[in-house]
Amino acid sequence: MAQDKQDTKFAGLRAAVERSKGRTLKDLFAADPERFDRYHVALGDVVFDYSKHRVDEDVLHALFDLARAQKLEEKRDRMFTGGVVNPTESRAALHTALRAPQGASVTVDGQDVMPEVLSVRAKVAAFARGVRDGSIKGATGRELTDVVNIGIGGSDLGPAMAARALAPFGHPRIRTHFVSNVDGADIGDTLKGLDPATTLFIVASKTFTTQETMTNARSARDWLAGKLGDDAVPHHFAAVSTALDLVGKFGISEDRVFGFKDWVGGRYSVWSSIGLSVVIQIGPEHFADFLAGGHEVDTHFRQTPLESNIPVLMGLIGVLYRNAWSFATQAVIPYDQRLGRFPAYLQQLDMESNGKHVHVDGTRVQEATGPVVWGEPGTNGQHAFFQLLHQGTEVVPIDFLVAAEPTDADLHHHELLVANCFAQSQALMVGRSEAEVEAVMTKAGAKPEAIAAVKAHKQFDGNRPTSTFLYRKLDPKMLGRLIAFYEHRVFTMAAIWDTNPFDQWGVELGKELANKLAPIVSDAAASLDGLDGSTAGLVEHRRALIGT
Ligand code: F6P
């Protein structure tokens, strides 16, 4: 039954895709000189170019019909107005309220959440200002110079990605560091370069129970207390969490604890007090611009017709490739070195949200859901994995991101960066036929035998789809926009699949088993009874390797 239902859902789209086959992107551009004009959307100083996708009017109509049939607009409005869109945790998902401006009102369970959002925002800003202007000092009276965010997943990736992206907006005295992995090398290497007297640790954890974060936080506390004494600890720690009781037990004083609500998912939390390290780095005013960028996209997503709605187009194109073309992965390639952590950030945002195998009602999905998301900055990727993108047997839809001008870097370098970005999307689209290879080689004086030997290798099919985001420059507002575009893309795709993008039960089993295995790994005498053969074998071999 479910199979029938799913087949019907995508039938119109698949029929339109069948009709579109046989015309390459090159053909589509040749037939329609206005194609770029029709298939790009501008929002402020951002341009989203989707003209190099395998879409025509027929395919787009099928996608918009699908979106309407799956009630995308109603689902979107429910999210923005505090509906329980995360039913497995009985929660709203209101990260959008975190970037709403003064004067907005967002109601959950009959209560306006905005007064509390604004009051936490003000508390974060006041603390950040104190660290930045030196009025908040360490225990020995010295100004703080290093901020170490200890968190993992959404409590790490957002701030770490944003801190790197917005480095040019940073305070000259303050460096930010991010410790996430339970691997002791992470905190160990970070502490090596730090002076305890001038270091502030932020323990960022929604639940304040996450094994990695709590282990790292305890190690940091021991290190600091060992160097400066127990009394120094409150001067050098702050916390961000929804679990205020647990934070108190850790020994962080109340005035340094910044809360947020359970309706903010971890991977959607950079806008909340989880962004504290970034606020300290770039200052509350720049952080306000970041929030404003997110809010601008929220307004666009809520108010713009589907046909020219950027996140909707991104999501529907994603569904097209996943469910009609069966492409398994999606690459995001920022031609922007400072967006180096953006693909990793998106991996959590997209794959933790859309890596789902059941519908909202618990029935098993019969169709593909979230793609594998991956990427690295260009131009580096060109000299690594682009070979496969151009000539491999997998088609990988790509999002290119590039600024029109550098934030603070050399203009000549930037022009080469832009040229490379545009050239890659061009090459992926147009390809190069054997006849073209032959013509180029003949002109260069190659012999017919030499041409025959390599022409198949030098040929490119082309017709490989890409989007390009072209923005004026990477600043706080632009970063806010970019993140919100992708958040709403993820939401759009989940709405079509009728899956819940706000829970993450798939990470629980591994956590549970790691907690059970931890005492067995630490105690050489612990019994292996009940373990599966492979796990028992690995534990035994490790014991042998370390001689226990
Ligand atoms: O890995 C699962 C997860 O729950 C993520 O969703 C979350 O961002 C991360 O762990 C960290 O959780 P917390 O902020 O509670 O420490």
Coordinates of C-alpha atoms and ligand atoms in Angstrom, one line a residue:
M1 CA 0.0 0.0 0.0
A2 CA 2.7 2.4 1.1
Q3 CA 4.6 1.6 -2.1
D4 CA 1.5 2.6 -4.2
K5 CA 1.1 5.8 -2.3
Q6 CA 4.7 6.8 -2.9
D7 CA 4.7 5.9 -6.5
T8 CA 1.7 8.1 -7.0
K9 CA 3.3 10.9 -5.2
F10 CA 6.3 11.1 -7.6
A11 CA 4.4 9.9 -10.7
G12 CA 3.9 13.4 -12.1
L13 CA 7.5 14.4 -11.5
R14 CA 8.9 11.2 -13.0
A15 CA 6.7 11.6 -16.1
A16 CA 7.9 15.2 -16.6
V17 CA 11.5 14.0 -16.1
E18 CA 11.0 11.3 -18.7
R19 CA 9.7 13.9 -21.2
S20 CA 12.7 16.1 -20.5
K21 CA 15.3 13.4 -21.2
G22 CA 17.2 13.8 -24.4
R23 CA 17.8 17.5 -24.0
T24 CA 21.0 18.4 -22.4
L25 CA 21.7 21.5 -20.4
K26 CA 23.6 22.7 -23.4
D27 CA 20.6 22.1 -25.6
L28 CA 18.4 24.0 -23.2
F29 CA 20.6 27.0 -23.2
A30 CA 20.9 26.9 -27.0
A31 CA 17.1 26.8 -27.3
D32 CA 16.5 29.6 -24.8
P33 CA 18.9 32.6 -24.7
E34 CA 16.8 34.0 -21.8
R35 CA 17.4 30.9 -19.7
F36 CA 19.6 32.5 -17.1
D37 CA 17.2 35.4 -16.7
R38 CA 14.3 33.1 -16.1
Y39 CA 16.1 30.7 -13.9
H40 CA 17.8 32.8 -11.3
V41 CA 16.5 34.6 -8.3
A42 CA 18.0 37.7 -6.6
L43 CA 17.5 38.5 -3.0
G44 CA 19.2 41.7 -2.0
D45 CA 22.8 41.3 -3.1
V46 CA 22.6 37.5 -3.4
V47 CA 21.9 35.7 -6.7
F48 CA 20.8 32.1 -6.8
D49 CA 21.4 30.7 -10.3
Y50 CA 19.6 27.5 -11.0
S51 CA 19.7 27.7 -14.7
K52 CA 22.3 24.9 -15.0
H53 CA 19.9 22.3 -13.6
R54 CA 17.9 19.6 -15.5
V55 CA 14.7 21.6 -15.3
D56 CA 12.3 23.0 -17.8
E57 CA 8.9 24.5 -17.3
D58 CA 7.3 21.1 -17.4
V59 CA 9.6 19.7 -14.7
L60 CA 9.3 22.8 -12.6
H61 CA 5.5 22.6 -12.7
A62 CA 5.6 19.0 -11.6
L63 CA 7.8 20.0 -8.7
F64 CA 5.5 22.9 -7.6
D65 CA 2.5 20.6 -7.9
L66 CA 4.3 18.1 -5.7
A67 CA 5.1 20.8 -3.1
R68 CA 1.4 21.9 -3.1
A69 CA 0.2 18.3 -2.9
Q70 CA 2.5 17.7 0.1
K71 CA 1.2 21.0 1.7
L72 CA 4.6 22.6 1.9
E73 CA 3.1 26.0 2.6
E74 CA 0.9 24.8 5.5
K75 CA 3.8 22.9 7.0
R76 CA 6.0 25.9 6.7
D77 CA 3.4 28.1 8.4
R78 CA 3.0 25.6 11.2
M79 CA 6.8 25.7 11.9
F80 CA 6.9 29.5 12.0
T81 CA 3.9 29.8 14.3
G82 CA 5.1 27.3 16.9
G83 CA 3.2 24.2 15.9
V84 CA 4.5 20.9 17.1
V85 CA 6.5 20.0 14.0
N86 CA 8.7 17.6 15.9
P87 CA 6.1 15.2 17.2
T88 CA 8.5 12.5 18.4
E89 CA 9.8 14.9 21.0
S90 CA 6.5 16.8 21.3
R91 CA 8.2 20.1 20.4
A92 CA 8.0 23.1 18.2
A93 CA 11.0 24.0 16.1
L94 CA 11.5 27.7 16.5
H95 CA 15.1 28.6 15.6
T96 CA 13.4 31.2 13.4
A97 CA 12.2 33.1 16.6
L98 CA 15.9 33.4 17.6
R99 CA 16.5 35.7 14.7
A100 CA 13.2 37.6 14.8
P101 CA 13.6 41.3 15.4
Q102 CA 12.4 43.4 18.4
G103 CA 8.7 43.8 18.3
A104 CA 8.0 40.4 16.7
S105 CA 5.7 38.0 18.6
V106 CA 6.0 34.2 18.4
T107 CA 3.6 32.1 20.4
V108 CA 4.2 28.6 21.8
D109 CA 1.5 27.0 24.0
G110 CA -0.2 30.4 24.2
Q111 CA 2.9 32.2 25.4
D112 CA 4.9 34.7 23.5
V113 CA 8.5 33.4 23.5
M114 CA 10.1 36.7 22.3
P115 CA 10.5 38.5 25.6
E116 CA 12.7 35.6 26.8
V117 CA 14.6 35.4 23.5
L118 CA 15.4 39.1 23.7
S119 CA 16.4 39.0 27.3
V120 CA 18.9 36.1 26.7
R121 CA 20.2 37.9 23.6
A122 CA 20.8 41.0 25.8
K123 CA 22.5 38.9 28.5
V124 CA 24.8 37.3 25.9
A125 CA 25.6 40.7 24.4
A126 CA 26.4 42.2 27.8
F127 CA 28.7 39.4 28.8
A128 CA 30.4 39.5 25.3
R129 CA 30.9 43.2 25.6
G130 CA 32.5 42.7 29.0
V131 CA 35.0 40.2 27.7
R132 CA 35.7 42.3 24.6
D133 CA 36.3 45.6 26.5
G134 CA 38.3 43.9 29.2
S135 CA 35.9 44.7 32.1
I136 CA 35.3 41.0 32.6
K137 CA 38.7 39.6 33.6
G138 CA 40.3 36.3 34.7
A139 CA 40.9 35.4 38.3
T140 CA 44.3 37.1 38.4
G141 CA 43.0 40.3 37.0
R142 CA 44.3 40.0 33.5
E143 CA 42.2 40.5 30.4
L144 CA 40.9 37.4 28.6
T145 CA 42.5 36.7 25.3
D146 CA 41.4 33.2 24.4
V147 CA 37.9 31.7 24.3
V148 CA 37.6 27.9 24.1
N149 CA 34.2 26.6 23.1
I150 CA 33.7 23.0 24.4
G151 CA 30.8 21.3 22.6
I152 CA 30.0 18.8 19.9
G153 CA 27.6 18.5 17.0
G154 CA 25.3 21.5 16.9
S155 CA 27.0 22.9 20.0
D156 CA 30.3 23.0 18.0
L157 CA 29.9 23.0 14.3
G158 CA 27.8 26.2 14.0
P159 CA 30.0 28.4 16.1
A160 CA 33.2 26.9 14.8
M161 CA 32.1 27.4 11.2
A162 CA 30.9 30.9 11.8
A163 CA 34.0 31.9 13.8
R164 CA 36.2 30.9 10.8
A165 CA 33.9 32.5 8.2
L166 CA 33.8 35.8 10.1
A167 CA 37.5 35.9 11.1
P168 CA 38.0 39.4 9.5
F169 CA 35.3 40.8 11.9
G170 CA 37.1 39.5 15.0
H171 CA 38.3 41.4 18.0
P172 CA 42.1 42.0 17.7
R173 CA 42.9 40.6 21.2
I174 CA 40.6 37.6 21.2
R175 CA 41.2 34.2 19.7
T176 CA 38.5 31.5 19.6
H177 CA 39.2 27.8 19.8
F178 CA 36.8 24.9 19.4
V179 CA 37.2 21.6 21.2
S180 CA 34.8 18.8 20.3
N181 CA 36.3 15.4 20.0
V182 CA 36.5 13.1 23.1
D183 CA 40.0 12.2 21.7
G184 CA 42.2 13.8 24.3
A185 CA 44.5 15.1 21.5
D186 CA 41.8 17.7 20.8
I187 CA 41.7 19.4 24.2
G188 CA 45.4 18.5 24.9
D189 CA 46.7 20.3 21.8
T190 CA 44.4 23.2 22.4
L191 CA 45.5 23.7 26.0
K192 CA 49.2 23.5 25.0
G193 CA 49.1 27.0 23.5
L194 CA 47.0 28.7 26.2
D195 CA 47.7 30.7 29.3
P196 CA 45.1 29.7 32.0
A197 CA 45.1 33.3 33.4
T198 CA 43.7 34.7 30.1
T199 CA 41.5 31.8 29.0
L200 CA 37.7 31.6 29.1
F201 CA 36.0 28.2 28.6
I202 CA 32.5 28.0 27.3
V203 CA 30.8 24.7 27.9
A204 CA 28.2 24.5 25.2
S205 CA 25.7 21.6 25.5
K206 CA 22.0 21.7 25.1
T207 CA 21.6 18.6 27.4
F208 CA 24.7 19.1 29.5
T209 CA 25.1 15.3 29.5
T210 CA 26.9 14.7 26.3
Q211 CA 29.9 12.3 27.0
E212 CA 32.4 14.1 24.8
T213 CA 31.6 17.6 26.1
M214 CA 31.4 16.7 29.7
T215 CA 34.7 14.8 29.5
N216 CA 36.4 17.7 27.9
A217 CA 34.8 20.2 30.3
R218 CA 36.1 18.2 33.3
S219 CA 39.6 18.0 31.8
A220 CA 39.6 21.8 31.2
R221 CA 38.4 22.5 34.7
D222 CA 41.1 20.2 36.2
W223 CA 43.7 21.9 34.0
L224 CA 42.6 25.4 35.1
A225 CA 42.2 24.5 38.8
G226 CA 45.6 22.7 38.7
K227 CA 47.3 25.9 37.5
L228 CA 45.3 28.7 39.3
G229 CA 43.5 26.9 42.1
D230 CA 39.8 25.9 42.5
D231 CA 38.7 29.4 43.4
A232 CA 39.7 30.6 39.9
V233 CA 37.3 28.2 38.1
P234 CA 34.2 30.5 38.2
H235 CA 36.2 33.3 36.7
H236 CA 37.2 31.2 33.7
F237 CA 34.0 29.3 32.8
A238 CA 30.7 30.1 31.2
A239 CA 28.0 27.7 30.0
V240 CA 25.3 27.5 27.4
S241 CA 22.6 25.0 28.0
T242 CA 18.9 24.2 28.4
A243 CA 19.7 22.1 31.5
L244 CA 20.3 24.9 34.0
D245 CA 20.3 22.6 37.1
L246 CA 23.1 20.4 35.7
V247 CA 25.2 23.5 34.9
G248 CA 24.9 24.7 38.5
K249 CA 26.2 21.3 39.7
F250 CA 29.2 21.7 37.5
G251 CA 30.2 24.8 39.4
I252 CA 29.4 27.6 36.9
S253 CA 27.9 30.6 38.4
E254 CA 24.4 31.7 37.4
D255 CA 25.4 35.0 35.9
R256 CA 27.6 33.1 33.4
V257 CA 24.9 30.6 32.3
F258 CA 23.1 31.4 29.1
G259 CA 19.9 29.4 28.5
F260 CA 17.9 28.5 25.4
K261 CA 14.7 26.4 25.0
D262 CA 14.2 22.8 24.0
W263 CA 12.4 24.1 20.8
V264 CA 15.8 24.9 19.4
G265 CA 17.4 21.8 17.9
G266 CA 21.1 21.4 18.3
R267 CA 21.9 21.7 14.6
Y268 CA 19.7 24.9 14.5
S269 CA 21.2 26.5 17.6
V270 CA 24.0 28.7 16.3
W271 CA 21.5 31.6 16.5
S272 CA 20.9 31.1 20.2
S273 CA 23.3 31.6 23.1
I274 CA 25.2 28.6 21.6
G275 CA 26.6 31.4 19.4
L276 CA 28.3 33.0 22.5
S277 CA 31.8 32.4 21.4
V278 CA 31.0 34.1 18.0
V279 CA 29.3 37.0 19.8
I280 CA 32.5 37.5 21.8
Q281 CA 34.6 37.2 18.7
I282 CA 32.7 39.6 16.3
G283 CA 30.7 41.6 18.8
P284 CA 27.0 41.9 19.4
E285 CA 26.4 44.4 16.6
H286 CA 27.9 42.1 13.9
F287 CA 26.0 39.2 15.5
A288 CA 22.8 41.2 15.1
D289 CA 23.6 41.5 11.4
F290 CA 24.0 37.7 11.3
L291 CA 20.6 37.3 12.8
A292 CA 19.2 39.9 10.5
G293 CA 20.5 37.9 7.5
G294 CA 18.7 34.8 8.8
H295 CA 15.5 36.7 9.4
E296 CA 15.6 38.2 5.9
V297 CA 15.6 34.7 4.4
D298 CA 12.8 33.6 6.8
T299 CA 10.7 36.4 5.5
H300 CA 11.5 35.5 1.9
F301 CA 10.7 31.8 2.6
R302 CA 7.4 32.7 4.2
Q303 CA 6.2 35.3 1.8
T304 CA 7.6 34.6 -1.7
P305 CA 5.6 32.5 -4.1
L306 CA 7.0 29.0 -4.4
E307 CA 8.1 29.7 -8.0
S308 CA 10.7 32.3 -7.0
N309 CA 11.4 31.1 -3.4
I310 CA 15.1 30.3 -3.1
P311 CA 15.0 27.6 -0.4
V312 CA 11.9 26.1 -2.0
L313 CA 13.7 25.9 -5.3
M314 CA 16.8 24.4 -3.6
G315 CA 14.7 21.8 -1.9
L316 CA 12.6 20.9 -4.9
I317 CA 15.7 20.5 -7.1
G318 CA 17.1 18.3 -4.3
V319 CA 14.0 16.1 -4.5
L320 CA 14.2 16.0 -8.3
Y321 CA 17.7 14.5 -8.1
R322 CA 17.0 12.2 -5.2
N323 CA 13.7 10.8 -6.3
A324 CA 13.6 11.1 -10.0
W325 CA 17.2 10.8 -11.0
S326 CA 18.4 8.7 -8.0
F327 CA 21.5 10.8 -7.4
A328 CA 22.8 9.7 -4.0
T329 CA 25.0 12.6 -3.0
Q330 CA 25.0 16.4 -3.0
A331 CA 28.2 18.4 -3.0
V332 CA 28.6 21.9 -1.6
I333 CA 31.8 23.6 -2.8
P334 CA 32.4 27.1 -1.4
Y335 CA 34.9 29.1 -3.4
D336 CA 35.6 30.8 -0.2
Q337 CA 38.4 29.6 2.0
R338 CA 36.7 30.9 5.1
L339 CA 33.7 28.7 4.5
G340 CA 36.0 25.7 4.9
R341 CA 33.8 24.3 7.7
F342 CA 30.5 25.1 5.9
P343 CA 30.3 21.6 4.3
A344 CA 30.8 19.9 7.7
Y345 CA 28.2 22.2 9.2
L346 CA 25.8 21.3 6.4
Q347 CA 26.5 17.6 6.9
Q348 CA 25.0 17.8 10.3
L349 CA 22.2 20.1 9.3
D350 CA 21.1 18.1 6.3
M351 CA 22.0 14.5 7.2
E352 CA 20.9 14.6 10.8
S353 CA 17.7 16.2 9.7
N354 CA 16.9 14.2 6.6
G355 CA 18.6 10.9 7.2
K356 CA 15.2 9.3 8.1
H357 CA 13.6 6.0 7.3
V358 CA 10.1 6.6 8.5
H359 CA 7.4 9.1 7.8
V360 CA 6.1 11.4 10.5
D361 CA 3.3 8.8 11.2
G362 CA 6.0 6.1 11.8
T363 CA 5.3 4.1 8.5
R364 CA 8.4 3.1 6.6
V365 CA 9.4 5.3 3.7
Q366 CA 9.5 3.5 0.3
E367 CA 11.5 6.2 -1.5
A368 CA 14.9 7.7 -1.0
T369 CA 15.3 10.5 1.6
G370 CA 18.3 12.6 2.4
P371 CA 21.4 12.5 0.2
V372 CA 24.9 12.2 1.4
V373 CA 26.2 15.8 1.7
W374 CA 29.8 16.6 1.3
G375 CA 32.3 19.2 0.1
E376 CA 35.5 21.1 0.4
P377 CA 36.5 24.6 -0.6
G378 CA 37.4 25.3 -4.2
T379 CA 39.9 25.7 -5.7
N380 CA 41.5 22.9 -3.6
G381 CA 38.8 20.4 -4.5
Q382 CA 39.6 20.8 -8.2
H383 CA 43.0 19.2 -7.6
A384 CA 41.5 16.4 -5.5
F385 CA 38.0 15.0 -6.3
F386 CA 36.8 17.0 -9.3
Q387 CA 38.1 14.3 -11.7
L388 CA 35.2 12.2 -10.5
L389 CA 32.7 15.1 -10.7
H390 CA 33.7 15.6 -14.4
Q391 CA 34.2 12.1 -15.7
G392 CA 33.1 9.6 -12.9
T393 CA 30.1 7.4 -13.3
E394 CA 28.2 9.1 -10.5
V395 CA 26.4 12.3 -11.2
V396 CA 26.8 14.7 -8.2
P397 CA 24.7 17.8 -8.2
I398 CA 26.8 20.7 -6.8
D399 CA 26.2 24.0 -5.1
F400 CA 28.9 26.5 -5.8
L401 CA 29.2 29.5 -3.4
V402 CA 31.3 32.5 -4.3
A403 CA 31.6 36.1 -3.3
A404 CA 31.8 38.9 -5.9
E405 CA 34.5 40.6 -4.0
P406 CA 36.9 39.6 -1.1
T407 CA 36.1 40.6 2.4
D408 CA 39.7 41.6 3.0
A409 CA 41.9 39.5 0.8
D410 CA 43.9 40.4 -2.4
L411 CA 41.7 41.3 -5.4
H412 CA 43.8 39.6 -8.0
H413 CA 43.7 36.3 -6.0
H414 CA 39.9 36.8 -5.7
E415 CA 39.5 37.3 -9.5
L416 CA 41.2 34.0 -10.1
L417 CA 39.0 32.3 -7.5
V418 CA 35.8 33.6 -9.2
A419 CA 37.1 32.6 -12.7
N420 CA 37.8 29.1 -11.4
C421 CA 34.3 28.8 -9.8
F422 CA 32.5 30.0 -13.0
A423 CA 34.8 27.8 -15.2
Q424 CA 34.0 24.6 -13.2
S425 CA 30.2 25.0 -13.5
Q426 CA 30.7 25.9 -17.2
A427 CA 32.8 22.8 -17.8
L428 CA 30.5 20.5 -15.9
M429 CA 27.6 21.8 -18.0
V430 CA 29.1 22.0 -21.5
G431 CA 31.5 19.0 -21.4
R432 CA 33.7 18.4 -24.4
S433 CA 32.8 16.0 -27.2
E434 CA 35.3 13.7 -29.0
A435 CA 35.0 15.8 -32.1
E436 CA 36.0 18.9 -30.1
V437 CA 38.9 16.9 -28.6
E438 CA 40.0 15.9 -32.1
A439 CA 39.8 19.5 -33.4
V440 CA 41.8 20.9 -30.5
M441 CA 44.5 18.2 -30.9
T442 CA 44.6 18.4 -34.6
K443 CA 45.1 22.2 -34.4
A444 CA 48.0 21.6 -31.9
G445 CA 49.7 19.3 -34.5
A446 CA 48.9 15.9 -33.0
K447 CA 49.0 12.8 -35.2
P448 CA 45.8 10.9 -36.0
E449 CA 47.1 7.8 -34.1
A450 CA 47.9 9.9 -31.0
I451 CA 44.4 11.5 -31.2
A452 CA 42.7 8.1 -31.5
A453 CA 44.6 6.7 -28.5
V454 CA 43.4 9.4 -26.1
K455 CA 40.2 11.1 -27.4
A456 CA 37.9 8.9 -25.4
H457 CA 39.8 9.7 -22.2
K458 CA 39.8 13.4 -22.9
Q459 CA 36.1 13.6 -23.7
F460 CA 33.6 15.0 -21.1
D461 CA 29.9 14.1 -21.2
G462 CA 28.9 17.4 -19.5
N463 CA 25.3 17.9 -18.6
R464 CA 26.3 17.8 -14.9
P465 CA 24.0 20.0 -12.8
T466 CA 25.1 22.8 -10.6
S467 CA 23.6 25.8 -8.7
T468 CA 25.7 28.9 -8.0
F469 CA 25.2 31.3 -5.1
L470 CA 26.9 34.6 -6.0
Y471 CA 26.9 37.1 -3.2
R472 CA 28.6 40.5 -2.8
K473 CA 30.9 39.4 0.0
L474 CA 31.1 37.1 3.0
D475 CA 30.0 39.2 6.0
P476 CA 27.8 38.4 9.0
K477 CA 24.6 39.1 7.2
M478 CA 25.5 37.0 4.3
L479 CA 26.5 34.1 6.5
G480 CA 23.1 34.3 8.2
R481 CA 21.4 34.2 4.9
L482 CA 23.4 31.3 3.7
I483 CA 22.6 29.2 6.7
A484 CA 18.9 30.0 6.6
F485 CA 18.7 29.1 2.9
Y486 CA 20.0 25.6 3.7
E487 CA 17.9 25.2 6.8
H488 CA 14.8 25.9 4.8
R489 CA 16.0 23.7 1.9
V490 CA 16.2 20.8 4.4
F491 CA 12.7 21.7 5.7
T492 CA 11.3 21.8 2.2
M493 CA 12.7 18.3 1.4
A494 CA 11.4 16.8 4.6
A495 CA 8.0 18.3 3.9
I496 CA 7.9 16.6 0.5
W497 CA 9.0 13.3 2.1
D498 CA 6.7 13.8 5.1
T499 CA 9.5 13.0 7.5
N500 CA 10.5 14.7 10.7
P501 CA 13.6 16.9 10.2
F502 CA 13.9 17.9 13.8
D503 CA 14.6 14.6 15.7
Q504 CA 17.8 12.5 15.5
W505 CA 17.0 9.1 17.0
G506 CA 19.6 7.5 14.8
V507 CA 22.5 8.8 16.9
E508 CA 21.2 7.2 20.1
L509 CA 22.1 3.6 19.7
G510 CA 25.8 4.3 19.2
K511 CA 25.9 6.5 22.3
E512 CA 24.2 3.9 24.4
L513 CA 26.6 1.1 23.2
A514 CA 29.6 3.4 23.8
N515 CA 28.5 3.9 27.4
K516 CA 28.2 0.2 27.9
L517 CA 31.6 -0.5 26.3
A518 CA 33.5 2.2 28.1
P519 CA 33.9 0.2 31.4
I520 CA 34.8 -3.0 29.4
V521 CA 37.5 -1.1 27.5
S522 CA 38.9 0.5 30.6
D523 CA 39.0 -2.7 32.8
A524 CA 41.2 -5.5 31.4
A525 CA 39.4 -8.0 33.7
A526 CA 35.9 -7.1 32.6
S527 CA 33.9 -10.0 31.1
L528 CA 33.2 -10.1 27.4
D529 CA 30.2 -12.3 27.8
G530 CA 27.2 -11.2 25.8
L531 CA 29.3 -9.2 23.3
D532 CA 29.0 -10.1 19.6
G533 CA 32.1 -12.0 18.3
S534 CA 33.6 -9.1 16.4
T535 CA 33.3 -6.6 19.2
A536 CA 34.7 -9.1 21.7
G537 CA 37.6 -9.9 19.3
L538 CA 38.5 -6.2 18.9
V539 CA 38.4 -5.7 22.7
E540 CA 40.7 -8.7 23.2
H541 CA 43.1 -7.6 20.5
R542 CA 43.3 -4.1 22.0
R543 CA 44.1 -5.7 25.4
A544 CA 46.8 -7.7 23.8
L545 CA 48.2 -4.6 21.9
I546 CA 48.5 -2.6 25.1
G547 CA 49.7 -5.6 27.1
T548 CA 46.8 -5.9 29.6
Ligands
F6P1 O1 24.8 13.8 18.1 C1 23.5 14.0 18.5 C2 23.4 15.4 19.2 O2 22.3 15.3 20.0 C3 23.2 16.5 18.2 O3 22.0 16.6 17.7 C4 23.6 17.7 19.1 O4 23.9 18.8 18.3 C5 24.9 17.1 19.7 O5 24.5 15.7 20.0 C6 25.3 17.7 21.0 O6 24.3 17.7 22.0 P1 24.4 18.6 23.2 O7 24.3 20.0 22.8 O8 23.2 18.2 24.1 O9 25.7 18.4 24.0

